[in-house]
Tab-separated table of C-alpha atoms in Angstrom:
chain	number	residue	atom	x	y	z
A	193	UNK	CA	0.000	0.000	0.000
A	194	UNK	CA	2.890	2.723	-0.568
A	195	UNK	CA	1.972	5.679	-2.063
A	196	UNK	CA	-1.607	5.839	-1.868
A	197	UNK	CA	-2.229	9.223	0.342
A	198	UNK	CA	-3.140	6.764	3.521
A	199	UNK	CA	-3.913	8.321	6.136
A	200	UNK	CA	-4.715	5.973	8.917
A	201	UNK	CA	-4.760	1.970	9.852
A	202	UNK	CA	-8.008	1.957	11.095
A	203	UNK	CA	-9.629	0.238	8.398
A	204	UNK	CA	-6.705	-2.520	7.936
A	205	UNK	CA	-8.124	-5.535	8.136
A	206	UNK	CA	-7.088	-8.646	9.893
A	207	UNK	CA	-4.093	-10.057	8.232
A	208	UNK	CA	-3.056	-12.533	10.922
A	209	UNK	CA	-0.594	-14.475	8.260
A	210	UNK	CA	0.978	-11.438	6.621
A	211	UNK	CA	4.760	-11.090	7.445
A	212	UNK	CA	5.940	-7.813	5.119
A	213	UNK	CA	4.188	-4.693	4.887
A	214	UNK	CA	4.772	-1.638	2.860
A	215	UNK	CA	3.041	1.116	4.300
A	216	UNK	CA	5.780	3.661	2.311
A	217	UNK	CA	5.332	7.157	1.251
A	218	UNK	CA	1.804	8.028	2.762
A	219	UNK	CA	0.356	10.295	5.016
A	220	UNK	CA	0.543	8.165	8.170
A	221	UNK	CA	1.242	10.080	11.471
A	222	UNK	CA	0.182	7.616	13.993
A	223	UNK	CA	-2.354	4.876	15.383
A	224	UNK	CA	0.475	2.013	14.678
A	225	UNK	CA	-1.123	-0.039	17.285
A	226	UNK	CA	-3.374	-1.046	14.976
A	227	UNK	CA	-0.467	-3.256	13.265
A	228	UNK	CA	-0.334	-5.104	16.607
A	229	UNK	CA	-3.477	-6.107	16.815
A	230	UNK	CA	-3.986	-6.751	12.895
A	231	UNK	CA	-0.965	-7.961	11.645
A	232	UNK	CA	0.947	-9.795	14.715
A	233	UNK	CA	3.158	-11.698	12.627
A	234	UNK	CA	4.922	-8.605	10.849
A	235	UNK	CA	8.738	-9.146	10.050
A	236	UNK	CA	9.104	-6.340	8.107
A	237	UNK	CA	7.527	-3.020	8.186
A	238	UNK	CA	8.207	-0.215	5.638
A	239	UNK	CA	6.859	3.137	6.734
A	240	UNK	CA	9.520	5.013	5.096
A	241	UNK	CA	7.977	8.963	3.945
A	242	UNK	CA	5.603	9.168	6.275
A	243	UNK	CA	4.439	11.802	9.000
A	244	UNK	CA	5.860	10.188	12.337
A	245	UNK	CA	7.415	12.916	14.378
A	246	UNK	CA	8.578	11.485	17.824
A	247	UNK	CA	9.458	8.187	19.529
A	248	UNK	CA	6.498	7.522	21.115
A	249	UNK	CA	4.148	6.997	18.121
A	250	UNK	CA	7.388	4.352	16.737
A	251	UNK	CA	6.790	2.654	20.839
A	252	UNK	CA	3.084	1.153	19.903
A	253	UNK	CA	5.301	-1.019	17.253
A	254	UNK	CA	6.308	-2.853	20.438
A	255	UNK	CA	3.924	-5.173	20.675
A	256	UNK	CA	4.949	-6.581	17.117
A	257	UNK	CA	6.941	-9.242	18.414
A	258	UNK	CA	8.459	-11.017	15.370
A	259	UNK	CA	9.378	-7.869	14.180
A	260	UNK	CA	12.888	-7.681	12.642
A	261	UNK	CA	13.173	-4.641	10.089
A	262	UNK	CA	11.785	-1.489	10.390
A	263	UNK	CA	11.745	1.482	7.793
A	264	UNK	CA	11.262	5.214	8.935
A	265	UNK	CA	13.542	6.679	6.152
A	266	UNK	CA	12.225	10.516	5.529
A	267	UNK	CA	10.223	10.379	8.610
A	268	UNK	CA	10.408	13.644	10.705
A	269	UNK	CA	11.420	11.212	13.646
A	270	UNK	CA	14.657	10.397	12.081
A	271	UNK	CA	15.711	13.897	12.632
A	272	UNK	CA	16.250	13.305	16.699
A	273	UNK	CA	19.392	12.880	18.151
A	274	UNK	CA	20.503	9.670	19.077
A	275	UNK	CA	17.572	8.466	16.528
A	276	UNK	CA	19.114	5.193	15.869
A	277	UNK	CA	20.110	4.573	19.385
A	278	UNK	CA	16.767	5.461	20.828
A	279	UNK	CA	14.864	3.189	18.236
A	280	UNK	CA	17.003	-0.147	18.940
A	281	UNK	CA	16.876	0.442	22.554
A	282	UNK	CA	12.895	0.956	22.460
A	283	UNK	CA	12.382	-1.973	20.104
A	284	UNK	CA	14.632	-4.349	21.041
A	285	UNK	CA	13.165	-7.769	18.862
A	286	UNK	CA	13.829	-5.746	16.009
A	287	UNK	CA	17.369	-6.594	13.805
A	288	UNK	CA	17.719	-3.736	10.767
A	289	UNK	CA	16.698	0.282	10.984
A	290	UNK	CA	16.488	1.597	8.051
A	291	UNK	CA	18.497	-0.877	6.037
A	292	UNK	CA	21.249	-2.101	8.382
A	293	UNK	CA	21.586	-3.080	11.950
A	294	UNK	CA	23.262	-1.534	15.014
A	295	UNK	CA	26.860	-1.997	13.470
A	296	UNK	CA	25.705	-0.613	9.855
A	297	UNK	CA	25.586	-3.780	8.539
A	298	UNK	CA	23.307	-3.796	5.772
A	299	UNK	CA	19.860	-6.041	5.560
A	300	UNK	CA	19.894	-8.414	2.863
A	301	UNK	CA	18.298	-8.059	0.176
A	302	UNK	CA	14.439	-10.037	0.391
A	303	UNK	CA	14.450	-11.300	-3.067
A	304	UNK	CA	18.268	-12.054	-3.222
A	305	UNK	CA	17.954	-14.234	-0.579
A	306	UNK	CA	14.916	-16.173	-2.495
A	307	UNK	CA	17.125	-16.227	-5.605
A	308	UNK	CA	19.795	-17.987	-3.877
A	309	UNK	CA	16.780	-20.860	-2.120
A	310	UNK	CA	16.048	-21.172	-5.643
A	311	UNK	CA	19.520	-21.810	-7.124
A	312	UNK	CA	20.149	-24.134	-4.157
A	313	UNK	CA	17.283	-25.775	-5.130
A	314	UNK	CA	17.994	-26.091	-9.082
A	315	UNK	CA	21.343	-27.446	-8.158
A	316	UNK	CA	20.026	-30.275	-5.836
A	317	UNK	CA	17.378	-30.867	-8.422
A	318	UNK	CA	20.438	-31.754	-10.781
A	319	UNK	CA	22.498	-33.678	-8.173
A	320	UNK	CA	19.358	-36.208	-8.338
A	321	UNK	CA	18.826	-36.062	-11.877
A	322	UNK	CA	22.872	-36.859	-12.979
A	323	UNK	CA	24.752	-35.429	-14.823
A	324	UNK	CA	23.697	-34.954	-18.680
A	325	UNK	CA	23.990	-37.586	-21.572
A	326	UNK	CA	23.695	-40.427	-19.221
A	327	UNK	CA	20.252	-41.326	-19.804
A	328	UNK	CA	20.490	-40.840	-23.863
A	329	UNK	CA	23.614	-43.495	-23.815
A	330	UNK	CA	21.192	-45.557	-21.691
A	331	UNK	CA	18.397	-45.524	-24.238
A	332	UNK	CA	20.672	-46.093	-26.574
A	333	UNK	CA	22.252	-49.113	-25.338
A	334	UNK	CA	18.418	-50.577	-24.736
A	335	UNK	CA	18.166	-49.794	-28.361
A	336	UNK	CA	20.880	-51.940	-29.699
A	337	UNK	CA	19.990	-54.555	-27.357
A	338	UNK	CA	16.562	-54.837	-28.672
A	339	UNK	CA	17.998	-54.974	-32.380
A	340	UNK	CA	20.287	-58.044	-31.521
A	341	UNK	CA	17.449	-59.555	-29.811
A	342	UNK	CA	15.442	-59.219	-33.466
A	343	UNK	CA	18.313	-60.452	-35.257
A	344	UNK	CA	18.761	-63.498	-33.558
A	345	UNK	CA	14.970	-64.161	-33.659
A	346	UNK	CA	15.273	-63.798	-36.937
A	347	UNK	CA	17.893	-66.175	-37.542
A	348	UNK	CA	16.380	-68.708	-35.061
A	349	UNK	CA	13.147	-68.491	-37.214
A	350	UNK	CA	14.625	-69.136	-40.443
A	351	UNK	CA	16.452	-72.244	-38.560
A	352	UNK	CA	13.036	-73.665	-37.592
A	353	UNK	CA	11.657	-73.194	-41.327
A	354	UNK	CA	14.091	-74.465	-43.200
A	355	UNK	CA	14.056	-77.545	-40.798
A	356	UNK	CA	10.658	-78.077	-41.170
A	357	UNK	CA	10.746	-77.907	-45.084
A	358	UNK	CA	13.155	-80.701	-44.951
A	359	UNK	CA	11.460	-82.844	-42.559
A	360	UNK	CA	8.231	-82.722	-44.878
A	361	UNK	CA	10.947	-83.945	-47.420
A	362	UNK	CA	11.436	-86.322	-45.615
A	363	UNK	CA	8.120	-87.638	-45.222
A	364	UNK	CA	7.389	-87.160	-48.563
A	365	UNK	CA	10.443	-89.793	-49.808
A	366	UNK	CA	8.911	-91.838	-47.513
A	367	UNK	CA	5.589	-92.137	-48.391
A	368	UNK	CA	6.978	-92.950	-52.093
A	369	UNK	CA	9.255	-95.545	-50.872
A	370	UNK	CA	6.554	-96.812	-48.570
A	371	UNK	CA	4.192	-97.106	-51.310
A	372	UNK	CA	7.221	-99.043	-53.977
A	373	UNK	CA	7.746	-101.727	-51.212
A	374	UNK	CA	3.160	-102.309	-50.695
A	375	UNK	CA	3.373	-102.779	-54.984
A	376	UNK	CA	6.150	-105.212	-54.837
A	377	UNK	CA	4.724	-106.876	-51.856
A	378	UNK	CA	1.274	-107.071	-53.953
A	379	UNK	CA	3.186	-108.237	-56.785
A	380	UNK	CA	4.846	-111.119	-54.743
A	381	UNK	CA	1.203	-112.104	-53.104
A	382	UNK	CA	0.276	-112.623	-56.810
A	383	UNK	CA	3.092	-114.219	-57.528
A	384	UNK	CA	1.897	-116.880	-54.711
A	385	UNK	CA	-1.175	-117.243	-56.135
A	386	UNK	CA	-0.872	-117.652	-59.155
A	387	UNK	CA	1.962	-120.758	-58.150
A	388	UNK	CA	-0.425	-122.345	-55.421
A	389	UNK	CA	-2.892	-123.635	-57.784
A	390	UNK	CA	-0.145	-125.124	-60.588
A	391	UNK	CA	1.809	-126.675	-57.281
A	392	UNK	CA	-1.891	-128.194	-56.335
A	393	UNK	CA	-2.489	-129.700	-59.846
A	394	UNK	CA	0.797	-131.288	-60.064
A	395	UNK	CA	0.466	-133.097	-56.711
A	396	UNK	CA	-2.318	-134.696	-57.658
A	397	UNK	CA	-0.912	-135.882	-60.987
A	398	UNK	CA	1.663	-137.069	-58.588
């Protein structure tokens, strides 16, 4: 909500979840208590450019307990002497004034800090996923695999069919030699007789 000519907190409503808050460049001059009762999980609170004069409107911001960066930059209370030293002493949960803490150390930056999660993230994601290539040589191993595999089915099919070609040439040469041995044992049958009734005629001649 920074820069829309607020005026009060009155009307903020209940935002028990919310943790940053940019209040920035307004018309607010007090009622901060409100943010207490509102917004109790506040970490960060940016009321940079407003109207606060004097330390005791910045004291109702003690009740934000999780509270760990506060912006008055351009605020007519930043003007006091011992500004700095006044506001860390009166709220002590908080970590960065105006950008940097009680040995000008400067804040982080918010969405650095989620840059770097995200990198960390990215590089565990590719810890777990290998390094490149590996899974294109595997599917291309598979690949020749499978076309051996075909080959030799191939070869074991053509095996089978020529073997049963020549086994049904072999049962054919049978069947003809089969059938030469019935003639000639039909033709030997006749043979007998024809004989038995000569041999019967003789004997009784004998």
């Amino acid at each position: 909500m920074a820069n829309v000519e607020l005026t009060s907190l009155a009307k903020l409503p209940t935002l028990s979840k919310l943790r940053k808050l940019e209040l920035s460049d307004n018309v607010i001059s007090g009622g901060l208590e409100v943010l207490a009762e509102r917004c109790p999980n506040l970490t960060y609170l940016n009321l940079s450019g407003n109207k606060i004069k004097d330390l005791s409107t910045v004291e109702a911001l003690q009740n934000l307990k999780n509270l760990k960066s506060l912006d008055l930059f351009n605020c007519d209370v930043t003007n006091l002497e011992d500004y700095r030293e006044s506001v860390f002493e009166l709220l002590q949960q908080i970590t960065y004034l105006d950008g940097f803490d009680q040995e000008d150390n400067e804040a982080p930056d918010s969405e650095d800090e989620d840059d770097e999660e995200g990198d960390e993230e990215d590089e565990e994601d590719e810890d777990e996923a290998g390094p490149p290539g590996e899974y294109e040589e595997d599917e291309d191993d598979a690949g020749s695999d499978l076309g051996e595999g075909e080959e030799e089915e191939e070869v074991g099919l053509s095996y089978l069919m020529k073997e049963e070609i020549q086994d049904e040439d072999d049962d054919d040469d049978y069947v003809e030699e089969g059938g030469d041995e019935e003639e000639e044992a039909e033709g030997v049958r006749g043979e007998k007789r024809k004989r038995e009734p000569e041999d019967e005629g003789e004997e009784e001649d004998d």
